[in-house]
Short mmCIF file of C-alpha atoms in Angstrom, two decimals:
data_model
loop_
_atom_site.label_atom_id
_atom_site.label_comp_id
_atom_site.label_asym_id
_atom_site.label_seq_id
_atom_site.Cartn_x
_atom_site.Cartn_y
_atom_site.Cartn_z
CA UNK P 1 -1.40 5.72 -18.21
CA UNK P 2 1.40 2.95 -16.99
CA UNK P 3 3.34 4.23 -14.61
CA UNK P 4 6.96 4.91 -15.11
CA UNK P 5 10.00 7.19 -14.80
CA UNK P 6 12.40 9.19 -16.24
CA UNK P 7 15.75 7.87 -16.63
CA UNK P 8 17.26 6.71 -19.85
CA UNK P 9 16.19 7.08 -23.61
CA UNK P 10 15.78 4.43 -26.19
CA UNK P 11 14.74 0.64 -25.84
CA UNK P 12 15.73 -2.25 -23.35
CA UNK P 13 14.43 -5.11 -22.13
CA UNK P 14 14.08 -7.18 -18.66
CA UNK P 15 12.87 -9.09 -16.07
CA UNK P 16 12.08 -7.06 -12.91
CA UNK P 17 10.03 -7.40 -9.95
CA UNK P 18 7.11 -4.00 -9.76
CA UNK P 19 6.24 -2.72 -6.09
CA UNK P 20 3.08 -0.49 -6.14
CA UNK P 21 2.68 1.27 -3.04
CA UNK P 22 -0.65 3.74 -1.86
CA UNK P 23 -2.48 5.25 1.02
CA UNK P 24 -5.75 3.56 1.30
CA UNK P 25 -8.54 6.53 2.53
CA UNK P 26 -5.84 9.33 0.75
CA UNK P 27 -8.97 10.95 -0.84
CA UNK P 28 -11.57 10.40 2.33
CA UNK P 29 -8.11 12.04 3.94
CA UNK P 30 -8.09 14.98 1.30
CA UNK P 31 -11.66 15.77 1.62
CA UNK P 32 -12.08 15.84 5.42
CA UNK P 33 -8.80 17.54 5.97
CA UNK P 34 -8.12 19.75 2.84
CA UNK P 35 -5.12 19.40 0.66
CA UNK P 36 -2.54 20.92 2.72
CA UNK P 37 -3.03 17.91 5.08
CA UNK P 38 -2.43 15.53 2.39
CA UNK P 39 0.71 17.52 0.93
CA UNK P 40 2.36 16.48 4.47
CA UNK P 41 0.95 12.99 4.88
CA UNK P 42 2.33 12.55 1.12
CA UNK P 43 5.61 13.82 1.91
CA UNK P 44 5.93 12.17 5.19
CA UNK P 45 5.14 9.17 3.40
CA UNK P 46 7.61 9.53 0.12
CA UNK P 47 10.31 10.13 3.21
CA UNK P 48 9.65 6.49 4.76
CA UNK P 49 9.66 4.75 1.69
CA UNK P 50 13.02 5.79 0.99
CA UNK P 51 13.88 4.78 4.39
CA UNK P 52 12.50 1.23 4.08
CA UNK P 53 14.04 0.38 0.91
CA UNK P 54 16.33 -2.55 0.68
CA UNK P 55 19.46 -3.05 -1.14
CA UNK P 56 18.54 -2.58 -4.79
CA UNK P 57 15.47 -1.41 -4.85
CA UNK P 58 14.69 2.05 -5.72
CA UNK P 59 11.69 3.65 -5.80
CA UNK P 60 10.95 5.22 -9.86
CA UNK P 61 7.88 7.49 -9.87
CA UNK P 62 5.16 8.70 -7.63
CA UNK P 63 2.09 9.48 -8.60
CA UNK P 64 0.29 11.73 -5.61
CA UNK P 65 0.00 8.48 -2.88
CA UNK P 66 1.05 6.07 -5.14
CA UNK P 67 5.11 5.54 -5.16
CA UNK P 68 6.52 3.09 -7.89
CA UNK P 69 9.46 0.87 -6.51
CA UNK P 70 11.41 -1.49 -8.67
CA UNK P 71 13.92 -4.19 -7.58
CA UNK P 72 15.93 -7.03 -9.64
CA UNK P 73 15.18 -9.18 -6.89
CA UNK P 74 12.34 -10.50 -5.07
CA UNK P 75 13.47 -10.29 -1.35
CA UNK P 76 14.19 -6.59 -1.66
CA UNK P 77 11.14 -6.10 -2.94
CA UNK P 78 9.19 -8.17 -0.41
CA UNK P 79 11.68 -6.83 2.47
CA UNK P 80 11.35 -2.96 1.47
CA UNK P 81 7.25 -3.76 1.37
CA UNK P 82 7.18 -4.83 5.05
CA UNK P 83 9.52 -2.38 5.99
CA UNK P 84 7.50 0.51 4.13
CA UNK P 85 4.31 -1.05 6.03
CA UNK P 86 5.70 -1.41 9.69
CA UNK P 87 6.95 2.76 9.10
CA UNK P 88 3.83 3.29 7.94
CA UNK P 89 1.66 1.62 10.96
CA UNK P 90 4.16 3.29 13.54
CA UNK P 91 3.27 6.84 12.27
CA UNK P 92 0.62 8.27 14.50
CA UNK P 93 -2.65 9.51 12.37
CA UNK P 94 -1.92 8.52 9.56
CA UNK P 95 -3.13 6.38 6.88
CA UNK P 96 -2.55 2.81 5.98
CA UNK P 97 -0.78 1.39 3.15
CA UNK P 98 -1.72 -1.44 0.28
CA UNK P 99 0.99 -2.94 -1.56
CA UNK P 100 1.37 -4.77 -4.67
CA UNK P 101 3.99 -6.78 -6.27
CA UNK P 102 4.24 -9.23 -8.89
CA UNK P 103 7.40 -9.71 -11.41
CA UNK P 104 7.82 -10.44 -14.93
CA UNK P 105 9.70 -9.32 -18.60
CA UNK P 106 9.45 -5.23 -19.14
CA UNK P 107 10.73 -3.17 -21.61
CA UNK P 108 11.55 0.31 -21.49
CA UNK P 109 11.45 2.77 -23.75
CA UNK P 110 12.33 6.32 -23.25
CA UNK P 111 12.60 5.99 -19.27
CA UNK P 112 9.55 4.26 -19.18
CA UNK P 113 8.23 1.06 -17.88
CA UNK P 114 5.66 -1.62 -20.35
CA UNK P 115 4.72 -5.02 -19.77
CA UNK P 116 1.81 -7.34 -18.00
CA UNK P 117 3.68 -7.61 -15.04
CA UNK P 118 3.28 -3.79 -13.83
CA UNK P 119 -0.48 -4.19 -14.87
CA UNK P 120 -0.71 -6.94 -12.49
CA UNK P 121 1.01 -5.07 -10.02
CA UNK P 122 -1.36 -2.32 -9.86
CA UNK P 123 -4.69 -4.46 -9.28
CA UNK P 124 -2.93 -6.89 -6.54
CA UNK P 125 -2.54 -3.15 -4.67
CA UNK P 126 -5.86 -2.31 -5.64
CA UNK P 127 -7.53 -5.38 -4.16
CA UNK P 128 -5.44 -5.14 -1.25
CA UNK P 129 -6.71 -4.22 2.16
CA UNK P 130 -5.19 -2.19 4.67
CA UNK P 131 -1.78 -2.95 5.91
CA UNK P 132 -1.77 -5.68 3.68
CA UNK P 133 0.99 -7.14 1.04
CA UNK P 134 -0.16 -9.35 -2.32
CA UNK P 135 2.17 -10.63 -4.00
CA UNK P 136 2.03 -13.11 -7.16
CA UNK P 137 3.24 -16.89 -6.00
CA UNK P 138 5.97 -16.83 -8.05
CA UNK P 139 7.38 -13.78 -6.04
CA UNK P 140 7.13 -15.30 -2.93
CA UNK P 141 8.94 -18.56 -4.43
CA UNK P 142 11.89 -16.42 -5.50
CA UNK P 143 11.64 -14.93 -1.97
CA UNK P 144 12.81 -17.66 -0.07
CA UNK P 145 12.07 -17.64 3.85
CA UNK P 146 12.11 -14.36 5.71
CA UNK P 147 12.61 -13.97 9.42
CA UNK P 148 8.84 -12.70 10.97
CA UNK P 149 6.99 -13.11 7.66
CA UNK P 150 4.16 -15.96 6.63
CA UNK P 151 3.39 -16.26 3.29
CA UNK P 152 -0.25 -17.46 3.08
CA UNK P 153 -1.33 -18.91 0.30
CA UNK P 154 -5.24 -17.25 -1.31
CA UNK P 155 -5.23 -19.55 -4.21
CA UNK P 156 -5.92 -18.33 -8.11
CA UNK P 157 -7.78 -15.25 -8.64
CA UNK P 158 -8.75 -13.33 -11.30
CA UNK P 159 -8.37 -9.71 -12.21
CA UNK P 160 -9.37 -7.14 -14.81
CA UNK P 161 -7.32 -7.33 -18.05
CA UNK P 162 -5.49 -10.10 -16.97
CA UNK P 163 -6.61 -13.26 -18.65
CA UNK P 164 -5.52 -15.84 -16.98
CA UNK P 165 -6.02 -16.54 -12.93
CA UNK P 166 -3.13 -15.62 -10.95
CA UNK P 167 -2.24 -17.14 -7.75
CA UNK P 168 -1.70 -14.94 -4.65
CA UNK P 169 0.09 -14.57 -1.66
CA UNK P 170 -0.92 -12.29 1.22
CA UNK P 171 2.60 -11.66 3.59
CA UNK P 172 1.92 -11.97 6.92
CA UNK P 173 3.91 -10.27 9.39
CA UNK P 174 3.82 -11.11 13.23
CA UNK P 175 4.69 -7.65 14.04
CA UNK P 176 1.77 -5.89 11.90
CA UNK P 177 -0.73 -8.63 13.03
CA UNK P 178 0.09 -7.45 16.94
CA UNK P 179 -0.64 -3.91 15.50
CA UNK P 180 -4.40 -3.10 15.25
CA UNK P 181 -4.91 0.11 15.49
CA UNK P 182 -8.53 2.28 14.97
CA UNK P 183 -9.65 3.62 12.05
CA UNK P 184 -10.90 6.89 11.60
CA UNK P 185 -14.30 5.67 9.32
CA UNK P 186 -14.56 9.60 8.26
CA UNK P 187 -10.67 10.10 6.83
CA UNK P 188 -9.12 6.50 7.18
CA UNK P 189 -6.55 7.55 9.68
CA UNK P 190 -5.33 4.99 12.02
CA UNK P 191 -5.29 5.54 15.59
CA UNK P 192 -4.96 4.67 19.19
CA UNK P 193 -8.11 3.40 20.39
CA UNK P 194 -6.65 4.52 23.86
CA UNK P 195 -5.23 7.99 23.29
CA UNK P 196 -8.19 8.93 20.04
CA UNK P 197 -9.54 12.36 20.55
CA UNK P 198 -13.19 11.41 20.11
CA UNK P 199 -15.54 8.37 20.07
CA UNK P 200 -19.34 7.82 19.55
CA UNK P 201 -21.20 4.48 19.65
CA UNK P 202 -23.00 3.33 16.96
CA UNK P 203 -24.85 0.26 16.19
CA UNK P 204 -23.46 -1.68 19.12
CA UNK P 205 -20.05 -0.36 17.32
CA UNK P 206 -17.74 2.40 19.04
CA UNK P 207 -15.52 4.30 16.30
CA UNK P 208 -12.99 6.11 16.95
CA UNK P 209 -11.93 9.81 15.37
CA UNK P 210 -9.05 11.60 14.96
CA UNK P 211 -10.36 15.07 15.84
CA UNK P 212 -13.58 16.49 16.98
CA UNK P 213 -14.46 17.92 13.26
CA UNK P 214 -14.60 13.91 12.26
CA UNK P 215 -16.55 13.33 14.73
CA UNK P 216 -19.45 15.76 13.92
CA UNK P 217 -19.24 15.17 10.41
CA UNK P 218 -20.04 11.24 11.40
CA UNK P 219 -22.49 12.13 13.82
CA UNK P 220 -24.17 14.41 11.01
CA UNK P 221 -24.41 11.07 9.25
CA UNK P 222 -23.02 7.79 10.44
CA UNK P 223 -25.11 5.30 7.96
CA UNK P 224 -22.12 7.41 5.28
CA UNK P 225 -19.20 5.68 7.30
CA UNK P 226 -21.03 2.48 8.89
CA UNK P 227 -19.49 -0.72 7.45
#
């Protein structure tokens, strides 16, 4: 199922630019801390996306983790991203976010979104890694320069249902690349290496948990979690 929202009835058509947002680890999260622990990551995390979003961009549907943002422009987009990713890395344990965005003709019909470009959208977030932002090129043409961001070219890639190769863009941000926090290898929480409740060495590797109950469940197990 596309994503979309509920707005308006009938048919129309345009040229938009598609942000697809998620949690990367929000079902590692959901297992090892229950669902009532997701609820409030979830809503904490619907909360700064509204908070990040630039001037004409809006955010459309969310799907559990997954938040649907559209914008007529590609800076908004692109600024509302990295805004919606520094919120994200200055929340303490909590997860990280992947972001998507690529642009192209849409139509709607009866408040909801069709069209290649929100297909594309949803496998640049899916190949995305943590705290990271891929974007088509053509995105980050319309962009223009923004103050603290790289755009770093990944060349032509190819991706399920799309058929031709697309060429990416990762955005760089100076900010998020002097944030590295921890992860939490059990429930994908990023943390303070400095103030983390637990540790264990492993494989000349020291991980770091978010609680003692993440900790025994690695130590139960640690080839699960050892990447």
């Amino acid at each position: 199922m596309e994503p979309g929202h509920e707005a308006t009835t009938g048919i129309t058509q345009s040229r938009l630019v598609f942000v697809i947002a998620d949690l990367a680890g929000y079902t590692a999260l959901t297992e090892a801390h229950g669902g009532d622990e997701a609820a409030t990551i979830v809503g904490r995390y619907r909360r700064l996306a509204e908070d990040a979003l630039a001037d004409g961009a809006r955010i459309v549907e969310q799907v559990g983790d997954q938040l649907l943002i559209v914008s007529a422009d590609a800076r908004a987009a692109i600024l509302t991203a990295d805004r919606l990713r520094d919120a994200v890395g200055d929340e303490p344990h909590f997860l990280s976010v992947r972001v998507g965005i690529a642009d192209g003709p849409i139509v709607q019909r009866d408040g909801r979104y069709f069209g290649s470009a929100l297909n594309l959208t949803a496998r640049l977030a899916a190949r995305a890694a943590c705290d990271e932002i891929l974007c088509t090129a053509e995105v980050a043409r319309a962009c223009g320069g923004v103050d603290g961001l790289t755009f770093r070219d990944l060349g032509e890639q190819r991706f399920r249902n799309v058929p031709e190769p697309v060429r990416v863009t990762t955005v760089v941000s100076e900010r998020a690349a002097q944030h590295a926090p921890a992860l939490d290898p059990v429930c994908w929480m990023h943390l303070d290496p400095i103030t983390a409740p637990a540790r264990l060495p492993f494989r000349d590797k020291t991980y770091y948990f978010c609680s003692l109950e993440c900790a025994r469940t690695f130590a139960k197990n640690p080839e699960n979690y050892d990447a």
